[in-house]
Tab-separated table of C-alpha atoms in Angstrom:
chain	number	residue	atom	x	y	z
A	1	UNK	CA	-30.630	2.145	11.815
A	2	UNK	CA	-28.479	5.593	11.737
A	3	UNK	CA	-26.394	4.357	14.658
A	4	UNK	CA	-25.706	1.314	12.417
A	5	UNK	CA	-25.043	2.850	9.172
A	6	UNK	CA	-22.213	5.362	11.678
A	7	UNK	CA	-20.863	2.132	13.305
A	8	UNK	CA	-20.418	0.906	10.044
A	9	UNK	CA	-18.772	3.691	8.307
A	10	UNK	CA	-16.691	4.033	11.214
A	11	UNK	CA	-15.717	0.345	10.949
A	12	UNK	CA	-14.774	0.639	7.258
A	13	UNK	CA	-12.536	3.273	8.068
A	14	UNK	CA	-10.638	2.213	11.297
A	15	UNK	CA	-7.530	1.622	10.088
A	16	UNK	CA	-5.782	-1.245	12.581
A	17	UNK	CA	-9.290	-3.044	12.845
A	18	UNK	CA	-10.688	-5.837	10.826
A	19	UNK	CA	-13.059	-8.360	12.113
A	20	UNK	CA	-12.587	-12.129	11.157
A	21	UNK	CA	-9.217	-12.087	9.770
A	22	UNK	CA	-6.054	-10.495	10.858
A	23	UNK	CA	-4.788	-6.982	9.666
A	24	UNK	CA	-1.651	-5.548	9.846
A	25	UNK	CA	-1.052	-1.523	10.064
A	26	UNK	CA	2.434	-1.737	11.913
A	27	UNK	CA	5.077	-4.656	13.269
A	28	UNK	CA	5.903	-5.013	16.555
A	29	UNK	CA	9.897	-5.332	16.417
A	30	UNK	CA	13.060	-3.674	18.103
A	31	UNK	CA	15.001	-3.781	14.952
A	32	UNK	CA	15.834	-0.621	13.030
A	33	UNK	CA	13.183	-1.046	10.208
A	34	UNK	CA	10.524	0.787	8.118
A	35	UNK	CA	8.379	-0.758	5.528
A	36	UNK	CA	7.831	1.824	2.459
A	37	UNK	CA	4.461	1.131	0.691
A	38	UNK	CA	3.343	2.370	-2.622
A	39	UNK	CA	-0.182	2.918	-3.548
A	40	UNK	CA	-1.749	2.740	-7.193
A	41	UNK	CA	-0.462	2.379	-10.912
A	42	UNK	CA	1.673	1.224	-12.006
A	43	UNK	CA	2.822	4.512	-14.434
A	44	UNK	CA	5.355	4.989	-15.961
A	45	UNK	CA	6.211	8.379	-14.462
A	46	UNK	CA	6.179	7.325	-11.129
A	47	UNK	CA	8.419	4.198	-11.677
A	48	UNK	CA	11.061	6.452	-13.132
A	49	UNK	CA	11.187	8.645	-10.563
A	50	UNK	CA	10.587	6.255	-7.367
A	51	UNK	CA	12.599	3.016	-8.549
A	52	UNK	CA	16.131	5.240	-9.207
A	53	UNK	CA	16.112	6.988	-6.197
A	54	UNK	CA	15.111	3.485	-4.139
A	55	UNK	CA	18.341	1.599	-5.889
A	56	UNK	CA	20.781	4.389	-5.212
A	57	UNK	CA	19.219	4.712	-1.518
A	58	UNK	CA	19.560	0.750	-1.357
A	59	UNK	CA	16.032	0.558	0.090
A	60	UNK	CA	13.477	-1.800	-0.932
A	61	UNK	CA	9.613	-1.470	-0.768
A	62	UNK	CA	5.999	-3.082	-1.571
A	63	UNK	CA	3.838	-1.468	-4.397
A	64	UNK	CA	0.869	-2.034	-3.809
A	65	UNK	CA	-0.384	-2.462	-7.654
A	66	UNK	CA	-4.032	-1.874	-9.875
A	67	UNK	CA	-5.056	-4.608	-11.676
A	68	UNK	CA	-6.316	-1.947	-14.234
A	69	UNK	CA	-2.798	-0.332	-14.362
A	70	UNK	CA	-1.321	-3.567	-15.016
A	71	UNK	CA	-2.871	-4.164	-17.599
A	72	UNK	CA	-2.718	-0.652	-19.185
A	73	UNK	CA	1.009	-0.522	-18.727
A	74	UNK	CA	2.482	-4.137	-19.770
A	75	UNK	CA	5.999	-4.647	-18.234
A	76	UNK	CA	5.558	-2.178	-15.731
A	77	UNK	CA	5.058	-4.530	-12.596
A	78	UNK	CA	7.592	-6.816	-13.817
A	79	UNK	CA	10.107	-3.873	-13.913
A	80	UNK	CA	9.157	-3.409	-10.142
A	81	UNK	CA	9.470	-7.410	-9.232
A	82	UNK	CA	13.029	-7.175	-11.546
A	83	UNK	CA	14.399	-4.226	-9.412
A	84	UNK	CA	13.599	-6.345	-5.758
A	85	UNK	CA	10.475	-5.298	-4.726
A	86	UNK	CA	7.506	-6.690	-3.210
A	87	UNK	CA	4.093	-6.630	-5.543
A	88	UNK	CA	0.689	-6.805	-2.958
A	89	UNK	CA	-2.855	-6.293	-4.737
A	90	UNK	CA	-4.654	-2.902	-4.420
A	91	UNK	CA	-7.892	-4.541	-6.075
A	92	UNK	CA	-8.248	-3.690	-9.889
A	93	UNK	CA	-10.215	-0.688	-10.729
A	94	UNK	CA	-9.702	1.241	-7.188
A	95	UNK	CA	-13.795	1.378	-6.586
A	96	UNK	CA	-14.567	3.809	-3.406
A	97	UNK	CA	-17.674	1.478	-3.270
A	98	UNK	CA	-16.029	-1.352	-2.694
A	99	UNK	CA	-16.341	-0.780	1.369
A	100	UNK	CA	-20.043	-0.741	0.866
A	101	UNK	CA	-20.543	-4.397	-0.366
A	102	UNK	CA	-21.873	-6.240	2.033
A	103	UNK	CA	-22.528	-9.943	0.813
A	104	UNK	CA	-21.435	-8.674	-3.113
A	105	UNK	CA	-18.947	-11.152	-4.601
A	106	UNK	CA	-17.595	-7.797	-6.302
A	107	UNK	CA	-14.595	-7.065	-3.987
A	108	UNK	CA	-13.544	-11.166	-4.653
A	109	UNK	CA	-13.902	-10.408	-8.594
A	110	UNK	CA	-11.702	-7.471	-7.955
A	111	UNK	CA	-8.580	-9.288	-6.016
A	112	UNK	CA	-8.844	-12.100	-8.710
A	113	UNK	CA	-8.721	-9.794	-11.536
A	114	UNK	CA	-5.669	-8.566	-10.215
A	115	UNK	CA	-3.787	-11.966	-9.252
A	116	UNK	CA	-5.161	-12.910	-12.873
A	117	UNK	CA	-3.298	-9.697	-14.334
A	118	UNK	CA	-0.254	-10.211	-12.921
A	119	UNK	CA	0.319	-13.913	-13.214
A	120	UNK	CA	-0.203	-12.596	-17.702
A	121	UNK	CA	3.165	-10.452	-16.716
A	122	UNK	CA	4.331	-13.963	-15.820
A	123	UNK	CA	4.781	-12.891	-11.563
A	124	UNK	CA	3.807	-14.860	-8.468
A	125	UNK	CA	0.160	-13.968	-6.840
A	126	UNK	CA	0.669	-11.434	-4.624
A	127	UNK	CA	0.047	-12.426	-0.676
A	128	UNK	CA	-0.668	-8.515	0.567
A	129	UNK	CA	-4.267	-6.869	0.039
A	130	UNK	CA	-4.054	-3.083	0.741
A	131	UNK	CA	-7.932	-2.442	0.548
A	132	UNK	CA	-8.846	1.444	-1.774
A	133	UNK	CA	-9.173	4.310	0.827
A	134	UNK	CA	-7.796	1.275	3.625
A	135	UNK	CA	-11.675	0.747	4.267
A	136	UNK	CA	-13.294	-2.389	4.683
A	137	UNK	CA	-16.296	-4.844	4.790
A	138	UNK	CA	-17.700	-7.842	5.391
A	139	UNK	CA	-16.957	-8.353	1.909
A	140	UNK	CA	-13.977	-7.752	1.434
A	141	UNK	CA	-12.892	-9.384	4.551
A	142	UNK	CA	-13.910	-12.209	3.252
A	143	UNK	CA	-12.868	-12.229	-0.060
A	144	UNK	CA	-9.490	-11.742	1.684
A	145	UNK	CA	-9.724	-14.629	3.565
A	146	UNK	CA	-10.985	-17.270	0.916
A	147	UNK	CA	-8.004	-15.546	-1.654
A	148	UNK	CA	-5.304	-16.394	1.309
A	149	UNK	CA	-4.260	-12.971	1.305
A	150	UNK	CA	-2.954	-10.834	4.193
A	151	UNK	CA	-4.503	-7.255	4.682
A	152	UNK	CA	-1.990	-4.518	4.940
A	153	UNK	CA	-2.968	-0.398	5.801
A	154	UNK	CA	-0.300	2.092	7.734
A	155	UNK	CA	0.944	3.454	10.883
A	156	UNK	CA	0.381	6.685	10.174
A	157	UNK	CA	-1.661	9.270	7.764
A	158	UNK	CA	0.313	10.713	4.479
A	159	UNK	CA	0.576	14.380	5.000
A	160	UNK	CA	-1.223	17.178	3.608
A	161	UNK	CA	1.320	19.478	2.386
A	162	UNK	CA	2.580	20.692	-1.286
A	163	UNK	CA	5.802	21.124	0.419
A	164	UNK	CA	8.410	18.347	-0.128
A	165	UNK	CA	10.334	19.250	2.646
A	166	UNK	CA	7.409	19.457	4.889
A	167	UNK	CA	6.205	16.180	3.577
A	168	UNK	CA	9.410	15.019	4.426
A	169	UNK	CA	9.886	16.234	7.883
A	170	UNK	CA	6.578	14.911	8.936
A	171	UNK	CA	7.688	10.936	7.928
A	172	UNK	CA	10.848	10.784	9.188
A	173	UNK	CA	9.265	12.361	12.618
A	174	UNK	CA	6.799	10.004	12.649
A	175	UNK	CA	8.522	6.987	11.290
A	176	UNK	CA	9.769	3.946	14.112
A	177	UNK	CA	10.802	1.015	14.561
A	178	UNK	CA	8.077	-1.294	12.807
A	179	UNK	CA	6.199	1.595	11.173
A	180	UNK	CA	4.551	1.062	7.299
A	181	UNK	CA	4.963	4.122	5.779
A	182	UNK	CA	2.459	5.193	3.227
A	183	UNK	CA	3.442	7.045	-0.526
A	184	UNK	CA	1.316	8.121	-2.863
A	185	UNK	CA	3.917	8.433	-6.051
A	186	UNK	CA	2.014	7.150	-8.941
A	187	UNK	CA	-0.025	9.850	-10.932
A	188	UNK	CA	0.742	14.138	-12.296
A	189	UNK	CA	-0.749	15.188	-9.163
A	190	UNK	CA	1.590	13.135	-6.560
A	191	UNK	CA	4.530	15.578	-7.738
A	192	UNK	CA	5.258	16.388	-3.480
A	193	UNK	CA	5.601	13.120	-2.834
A	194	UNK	CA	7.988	12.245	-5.550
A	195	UNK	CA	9.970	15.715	-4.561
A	196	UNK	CA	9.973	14.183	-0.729
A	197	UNK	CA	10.638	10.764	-1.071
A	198	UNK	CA	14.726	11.491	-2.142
A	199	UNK	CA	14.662	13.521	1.375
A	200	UNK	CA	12.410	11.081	3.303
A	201	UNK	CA	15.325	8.304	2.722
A	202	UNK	CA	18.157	10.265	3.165
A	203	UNK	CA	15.856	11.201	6.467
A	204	UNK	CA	15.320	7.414	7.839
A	205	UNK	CA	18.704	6.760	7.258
A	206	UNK	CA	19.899	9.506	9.630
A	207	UNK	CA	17.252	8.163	11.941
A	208	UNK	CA	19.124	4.733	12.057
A	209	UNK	CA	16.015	3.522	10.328
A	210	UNK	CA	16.408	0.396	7.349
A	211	UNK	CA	13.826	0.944	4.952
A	212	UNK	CA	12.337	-2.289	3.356
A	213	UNK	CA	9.378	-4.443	2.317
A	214	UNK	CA	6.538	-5.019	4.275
A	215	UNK	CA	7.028	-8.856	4.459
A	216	UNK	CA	10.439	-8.435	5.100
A	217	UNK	CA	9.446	-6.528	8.168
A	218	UNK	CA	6.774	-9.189	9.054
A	219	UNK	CA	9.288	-11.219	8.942
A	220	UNK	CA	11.626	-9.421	11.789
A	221	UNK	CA	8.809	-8.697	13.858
A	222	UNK	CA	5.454	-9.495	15.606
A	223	UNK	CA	2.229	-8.705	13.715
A	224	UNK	CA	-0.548	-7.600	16.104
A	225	UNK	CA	-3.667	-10.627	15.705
């Protein structure tokens, strides 16, 4: 039973590995191009810093959105969907127990709740599923599956730094051709990220690196599965 319970915690957490449906954490492609992803909210703050320096960096990303902060903050996703970007579902309250559920129809509540608050801002239902903490179950897999969606993690891990430079230098090294970059940008305590992400564009762009949505990168690419 313990070598169960560790299988299946290590399952939940694998981060290119899903069993009965597909899962995308990077694109196989030779073209110059990056997906940017944002995780949580929408806030205000963080759309006031992120969406400026995106539109003056012409890059374009997928915000993956709360169901819970949609509804807090009215307008908010539609201001994201107004300025080009992509909208994918990051389930509606953010619950780390979500991976747990095993036959619960909880995790299928949760992706509906969010479709259901964003077609109230009058937008399309999203066809991205970015699971909380990128960790999975049998549950959620298929909840996934009967909502048609398409489950989306990341190449590689955000880093672990207060320094914006640091943050910054650790991306752009990182970053290739077909990588889905991960941001955290939302909340007070995401201030590094914010700080890096003027830095991490100006970065990929030096790399020779296009930074854009994760379907449009789907789109020039292979998807592993």
């Amino acid at each position: 039973m313990a070598a169960l319970a560790i299988g299946f915690w290590q399952y939940s957490r694998a981060r290119c590995l899903q069993i009965g449906a597909p899962i995308i954490c990077h694109v196989d492609t030779t073209r110059p191009m990056v997906a940017l992803s944002f995780d949580d909210g929408p806030t205000p703050q963080g759309l006031d810093a992120i969406l400026p320096v995106l539109r003056d960096n012409n890059a374009h990303a997928t915000f993956f959105l709360l169901g819970s902060e949609i509804d807090k903050h009215p307008g908010l996703a539609r201001r994201i969907a107004n300025a080009g970007h992509e909208i994918g579902n990051h389930s509606y309250y953010h619950r780390r127990d979500m991976s747990f559920a095993l036959l619960s129809t909880g995790p299928e509540h949760e992706l509906q709740s969010t479709s259901l608050a964003l077609r109230h801002q009058g937008l399309a239902r999203p066809k991205l599923f970015r699971p909380p903490y990128g960790r999975k179950s049998p549950a959620i897999t298929a909840a996934v599956e009967r909502q048609g969606l398409t489950t989306v993690t990341w190449s590689f891990e955000e880093p672990s730094t207060s320094d914006p430079k640091a943050y910054a230098r650790s991306v752009i090294h990182q970053a290739k051709p077909g990588s889905i970059i991960l941001i955290h940008a939302m909340y007070r305590s995401n201030q590094t990220a914010r700080a890096a992400l003027p830095l991490i564009l100006r970065g990929l762009t030096e790399k020779g690196l296009r930074v854009v949505s994760v379907s449009d990168l789907m789109a020039a690419g292979r998807t592993p599965g």
